[in-house]
């Protein structure tokens, strides 16, 4: 019997890597010392064994001036191979009084940086 997946909620989407892929942010989770952004990329990123790997870096700033920096992440092909699923974490923890966060994601491939920008409401962040 095939398991049926619940559709993912999309908080924000943006074209990346010269428009060849679409990044969709599905979830943000607040932690005591950090926050984590969960995303998918379609079509999937190339397998690192077959092509130059793509690296991801994050920088962010909230609407009250606090800055947040990359603390690592991971991604990989989803089970059906139609998209890449990943997460990336930033530190420090989001300020409780921040209402929005401006996120800059930089995709690094073949020595070239491909940045994208997202604005996210912090009210969607789950504890």
PDB file of C-alpha atoms in Angstrom:
ATOM      1  CA  UNK A   1       0.000   0.000   0.000  1.00  0.00           C
ATOM      2  CA  UNK A   2       1.352   3.406  -0.992  1.00  0.00           C
ATOM      3  CA  UNK A   3       1.599   6.069   1.731  1.00  0.00           C
ATOM      4  CA  UNK A   4      -0.168   9.295   0.870  1.00  0.00           C
ATOM      5  CA  UNK A   5       1.731  12.486   1.690  1.00  0.00           C
ATOM      6  CA  UNK A   6       0.152  15.591   3.124  1.00  0.00           C
ATOM      7  CA  UNK A   7       0.765  18.592   0.830  1.00  0.00           C
ATOM      8  CA  UNK A   8       3.408  20.952   2.171  1.00  0.00           C
ATOM      9  CA  UNK A   9       2.461  24.497   3.118  1.00  0.00           C
ATOM     10  CA  UNK A  10       4.559  27.066   1.256  1.00  0.00           C
ATOM     11  CA  UNK A  11       5.590  30.162   3.199  1.00  0.00           C
ATOM     12  CA  UNK A  12       7.654  31.664   0.336  1.00  0.00           C
ATOM     13  CA  UNK A  13       8.993  30.644  -3.085  1.00  0.00           C
ATOM     14  CA  UNK A  14      11.697  32.047  -5.329  1.00  0.00           C
ATOM     15  CA  UNK A  15      13.492  31.032  -8.544  1.00  0.00           C
ATOM     16  CA  UNK A  16      17.145  30.135  -7.968  1.00  0.00           C
ATOM     17  CA  UNK A  17      20.288  29.160  -9.904  1.00  0.00           C
ATOM     18  CA  UNK A  18      19.546  31.347 -12.933  1.00  0.00           C
ATOM     19  CA  UNK A  19      15.860  30.384 -12.885  1.00  0.00           C
ATOM     20  CA  UNK A  20      16.524  26.668 -13.396  1.00  0.00           C
ATOM     21  CA  UNK A  21      15.061  25.651  -9.999  1.00  0.00           C
ATOM     22  CA  UNK A  22      12.444  26.864  -7.555  1.00  0.00           C
ATOM     23  CA  UNK A  23      13.129  27.059  -3.830  1.00  0.00           C
ATOM     24  CA  UNK A  24      10.058  26.781  -1.585  1.00  0.00           C
ATOM     25  CA  UNK A  25      10.254  27.404   2.153  1.00  0.00           C
ATOM     26  CA  UNK A  26       7.789  25.185   3.995  1.00  0.00           C
ATOM     27  CA  UNK A  27       8.550  25.596   7.671  1.00  0.00           C
ATOM     28  CA  UNK A  28      10.522  27.604  10.209  1.00  0.00           C
ATOM     29  CA  UNK A  29      11.218  26.248  13.661  1.00  0.00           C
ATOM     30  CA  UNK A  30      12.301  28.350  16.594  1.00  0.00           C
ATOM     31  CA  UNK A  31      14.807  26.851  19.040  1.00  0.00           C
ATOM     32  CA  UNK A  32      16.369  28.178  22.253  1.00  0.00           C
ATOM     33  CA  UNK A  33      19.659  29.030  20.505  1.00  0.00           C
ATOM     34  CA  UNK A  34      18.740  29.105  16.795  1.00  0.00           C
ATOM     35  CA  UNK A  35      16.052  28.748  14.134  1.00  0.00           C
ATOM     36  CA  UNK A  36      15.787  26.309  11.245  1.00  0.00           C
ATOM     37  CA  UNK A  37      14.376  26.877   7.784  1.00  0.00           C
ATOM     38  CA  UNK A  38      12.986  23.787   5.965  1.00  0.00           C
ATOM     39  CA  UNK A  39      12.737  23.881   2.176  1.00  0.00           C
ATOM     40  CA  UNK A  40      12.352  21.975  -1.073  1.00  0.00           C
ATOM     41  CA  UNK A  41      13.941  22.640  -4.464  1.00  0.00           C
ATOM     42  CA  UNK A  42      12.332  21.519  -7.722  1.00  0.00           C
ATOM     43  CA  UNK A  43      13.511  20.149  -9.999  1.00  0.00           C
ATOM     44  CA  UNK A  44      16.038  18.465  -7.701  1.00  0.00           C
ATOM     45  CA  UNK A  45      19.624  19.646  -7.458  1.00  0.00           C
ATOM     46  CA  UNK A  46      22.057  17.412  -9.347  1.00  0.00           C
ATOM     47  CA  UNK A  47      23.535  14.459  -7.499  1.00  0.00           C
ATOM     48  CA  UNK A  48      27.002  15.416  -6.186  1.00  0.00           C
ATOM     49  CA  UNK A  49      28.363  12.167  -7.674  1.00  0.00           C
ATOM     50  CA  UNK A  50      27.253  13.284 -11.167  1.00  0.00           C
ATOM     51  CA  UNK A  51      27.906  17.049 -11.079  1.00  0.00           C
ATOM     52  CA  UNK A  52      29.610  19.788  -9.097  1.00  0.00           C
ATOM     53  CA  UNK A  53      27.916  19.976  -5.692  1.00  0.00           C
ATOM     54  CA  UNK A  54      25.880  23.014  -4.690  1.00  0.00           C
ATOM     55  CA  UNK A  55      26.654  24.584  -1.308  1.00  0.00           C
ATOM     56  CA  UNK A  56      24.246  26.804   0.593  1.00  0.00           C
ATOM     57  CA  UNK A  57      24.990  29.695   2.970  1.00  0.00           C
ATOM     58  CA  UNK A  58      22.527  31.823   4.967  1.00  0.00           C
ATOM     59  CA  UNK A  59      22.584  35.344   6.369  1.00  0.00           C
ATOM     60  CA  UNK A  60      19.547  37.111   7.829  1.00  0.00           C
ATOM     61  CA  UNK A  61      18.433  40.277   9.565  1.00  0.00           C
ATOM     62  CA  UNK A  62      15.195  40.923  11.411  1.00  0.00           C
ATOM     63  CA  UNK A  63      13.107  44.093  11.311  1.00  0.00           C
ATOM     64  CA  UNK A  64      14.641  45.378  14.560  1.00  0.00           C
ATOM     65  CA  UNK A  65      18.237  45.101  13.354  1.00  0.00           C
ATOM     66  CA  UNK A  66      19.448  41.774  14.765  1.00  0.00           C
ATOM     67  CA  UNK A  67      21.688  39.701  12.498  1.00  0.00           C
ATOM     68  CA  UNK A  68      21.703  35.909  12.134  1.00  0.00           C
ATOM     69  CA  UNK A  69      24.342  33.672  10.595  1.00  0.00           C
ATOM     70  CA  UNK A  70      24.592  30.221   9.056  1.00  0.00           C
ATOM     71  CA  UNK A  71      25.054  27.358  11.491  1.00  0.00           C
ATOM     72  CA  UNK A  72      24.910  24.510   9.001  1.00  0.00           C
ATOM     73  CA  UNK A  73      22.399  22.387   7.191  1.00  0.00           C
ATOM     74  CA  UNK A  74      21.874  19.400   4.959  1.00  0.00           C
ATOM     75  CA  UNK A  75      19.944  18.443   1.848  1.00  0.00           C
ATOM     76  CA  UNK A  76      19.313  15.437  -0.343  1.00  0.00           C
ATOM     77  CA  UNK A  77      17.010  14.023  -2.987  1.00  0.00           C
ATOM     78  CA  UNK A  78      13.532  13.124  -1.825  1.00  0.00           C
ATOM     79  CA  UNK A  79      12.489   9.485  -2.036  1.00  0.00           C
ATOM     80  CA  UNK A  80      10.655   9.869  -5.348  1.00  0.00           C
ATOM     81  CA  UNK A  81      13.469  11.937  -6.906  1.00  0.00           C
ATOM     82  CA  UNK A  82      11.259  14.836  -8.025  1.00  0.00           C
ATOM     83  CA  UNK A  83      12.752  17.410  -5.665  1.00  0.00           C
ATOM     84  CA  UNK A  84      15.494  18.106  -3.144  1.00  0.00           C
ATOM     85  CA  UNK A  85      14.503  18.434   0.518  1.00  0.00           C
ATOM     86  CA  UNK A  86      16.707  20.301   2.984  1.00  0.00           C
ATOM     87  CA  UNK A  87      17.096  22.430   6.074  1.00  0.00           C
ATOM     88  CA  UNK A  88      19.474  25.148   7.166  1.00  0.00           C
ATOM     89  CA  UNK A  89      19.935  26.590  10.649  1.00  0.00           C
ATOM     90  CA  UNK A  90      20.947  30.077  11.755  1.00  0.00           C
ATOM     91  CA  UNK A  91      22.116  31.525  15.076  1.00  0.00           C
ATOM     92  CA  UNK A  92      21.407  33.162  17.453  1.00  0.00           C
ATOM     93  CA  UNK A  93      17.763  32.491  18.383  1.00  0.00           C
ATOM     94  CA  UNK A  94      15.237  34.858  16.832  1.00  0.00           C
ATOM     95  CA  UNK A  95      14.395  37.853  18.968  1.00  0.00           C
ATOM     96  CA  UNK A  96      10.871  37.410  20.407  1.00  0.00           C
ATOM     97  CA  UNK A  97       9.901  40.963  19.389  1.00  0.00           C
ATOM     98  CA  UNK A  98      10.969  40.566  15.722  1.00  0.00           C
ATOM     99  CA  UNK A  99       8.034  40.566  13.292  1.00  0.00           C
ATOM    100  CA  UNK A 100       9.852  39.820  10.027  1.00  0.00           C
ATOM    101  CA  UNK A 101      13.146  38.372   8.941  1.00  0.00           C
ATOM    102  CA  UNK A 102      14.957  39.098   5.670  1.00  0.00           C
ATOM    103  CA  UNK A 103      16.862  35.990   4.602  1.00  0.00           C
ATOM    104  CA  UNK A 104      19.683  35.934   2.064  1.00  0.00           C
ATOM    105  CA  UNK A 105      20.511  32.465   0.783  1.00  0.00           C
ATOM    106  CA  UNK A 106      23.608  32.086  -1.376  1.00  0.00           C
ATOM    107  CA  UNK A 107      23.915  28.986  -3.539  1.00  0.00           C
ATOM    108  CA  UNK A 108      27.553  28.312  -4.429  1.00  0.00           C
ATOM    109  CA  UNK A 109      28.272  26.231  -7.547  1.00  0.00           C
ATOM    110  CA  UNK A 110      31.369  26.024  -9.745  1.00  0.00           C
ATOM    111  CA  UNK A 111      32.958  28.937  -7.855  1.00  0.00           C
ATOM    112  CA  UNK A 112      29.986  31.198  -8.614  1.00  0.00           C
ATOM    113  CA  UNK A 113      27.545  32.648  -6.071  1.00  0.00           C
ATOM    114  CA  UNK A 114      23.811  32.648  -6.851  1.00  0.00           C
ATOM    115  CA  UNK A 115      22.011  34.657  -4.135  1.00  0.00           C
ATOM    116  CA  UNK A 116      18.291  34.867  -3.476  1.00  0.00           C
ATOM    117  CA  UNK A 117      16.309  36.905  -0.957  1.00  0.00           C
ATOM    118  CA  UNK A 118      13.195  36.068   1.044  1.00  0.00           C
ATOM    119  CA  UNK A 119      11.070  38.010   3.526  1.00  0.00           C
ATOM    120  CA  UNK A 120       9.372  35.835   6.135  1.00  0.00           C
ATOM    121  CA  UNK A 121       7.003  36.691   8.967  1.00  0.00           C
ATOM    122  CA  UNK A 122       8.313  35.330  12.260  1.00  0.00           C
ATOM    123  CA  UNK A 123       4.763  34.608  13.427  1.00  0.00           C
ATOM    124  CA  UNK A 124       4.853  31.447  11.271  1.00  0.00           C
ATOM    125  CA  UNK A 125       7.746  30.051  13.271  1.00  0.00           C
ATOM    126  CA  UNK A 126       6.820  27.109  15.439  1.00  0.00           C
ATOM    127  CA  UNK A 127       8.322  26.574  18.889  1.00  0.00           C
TER     128      UNK A 127
END
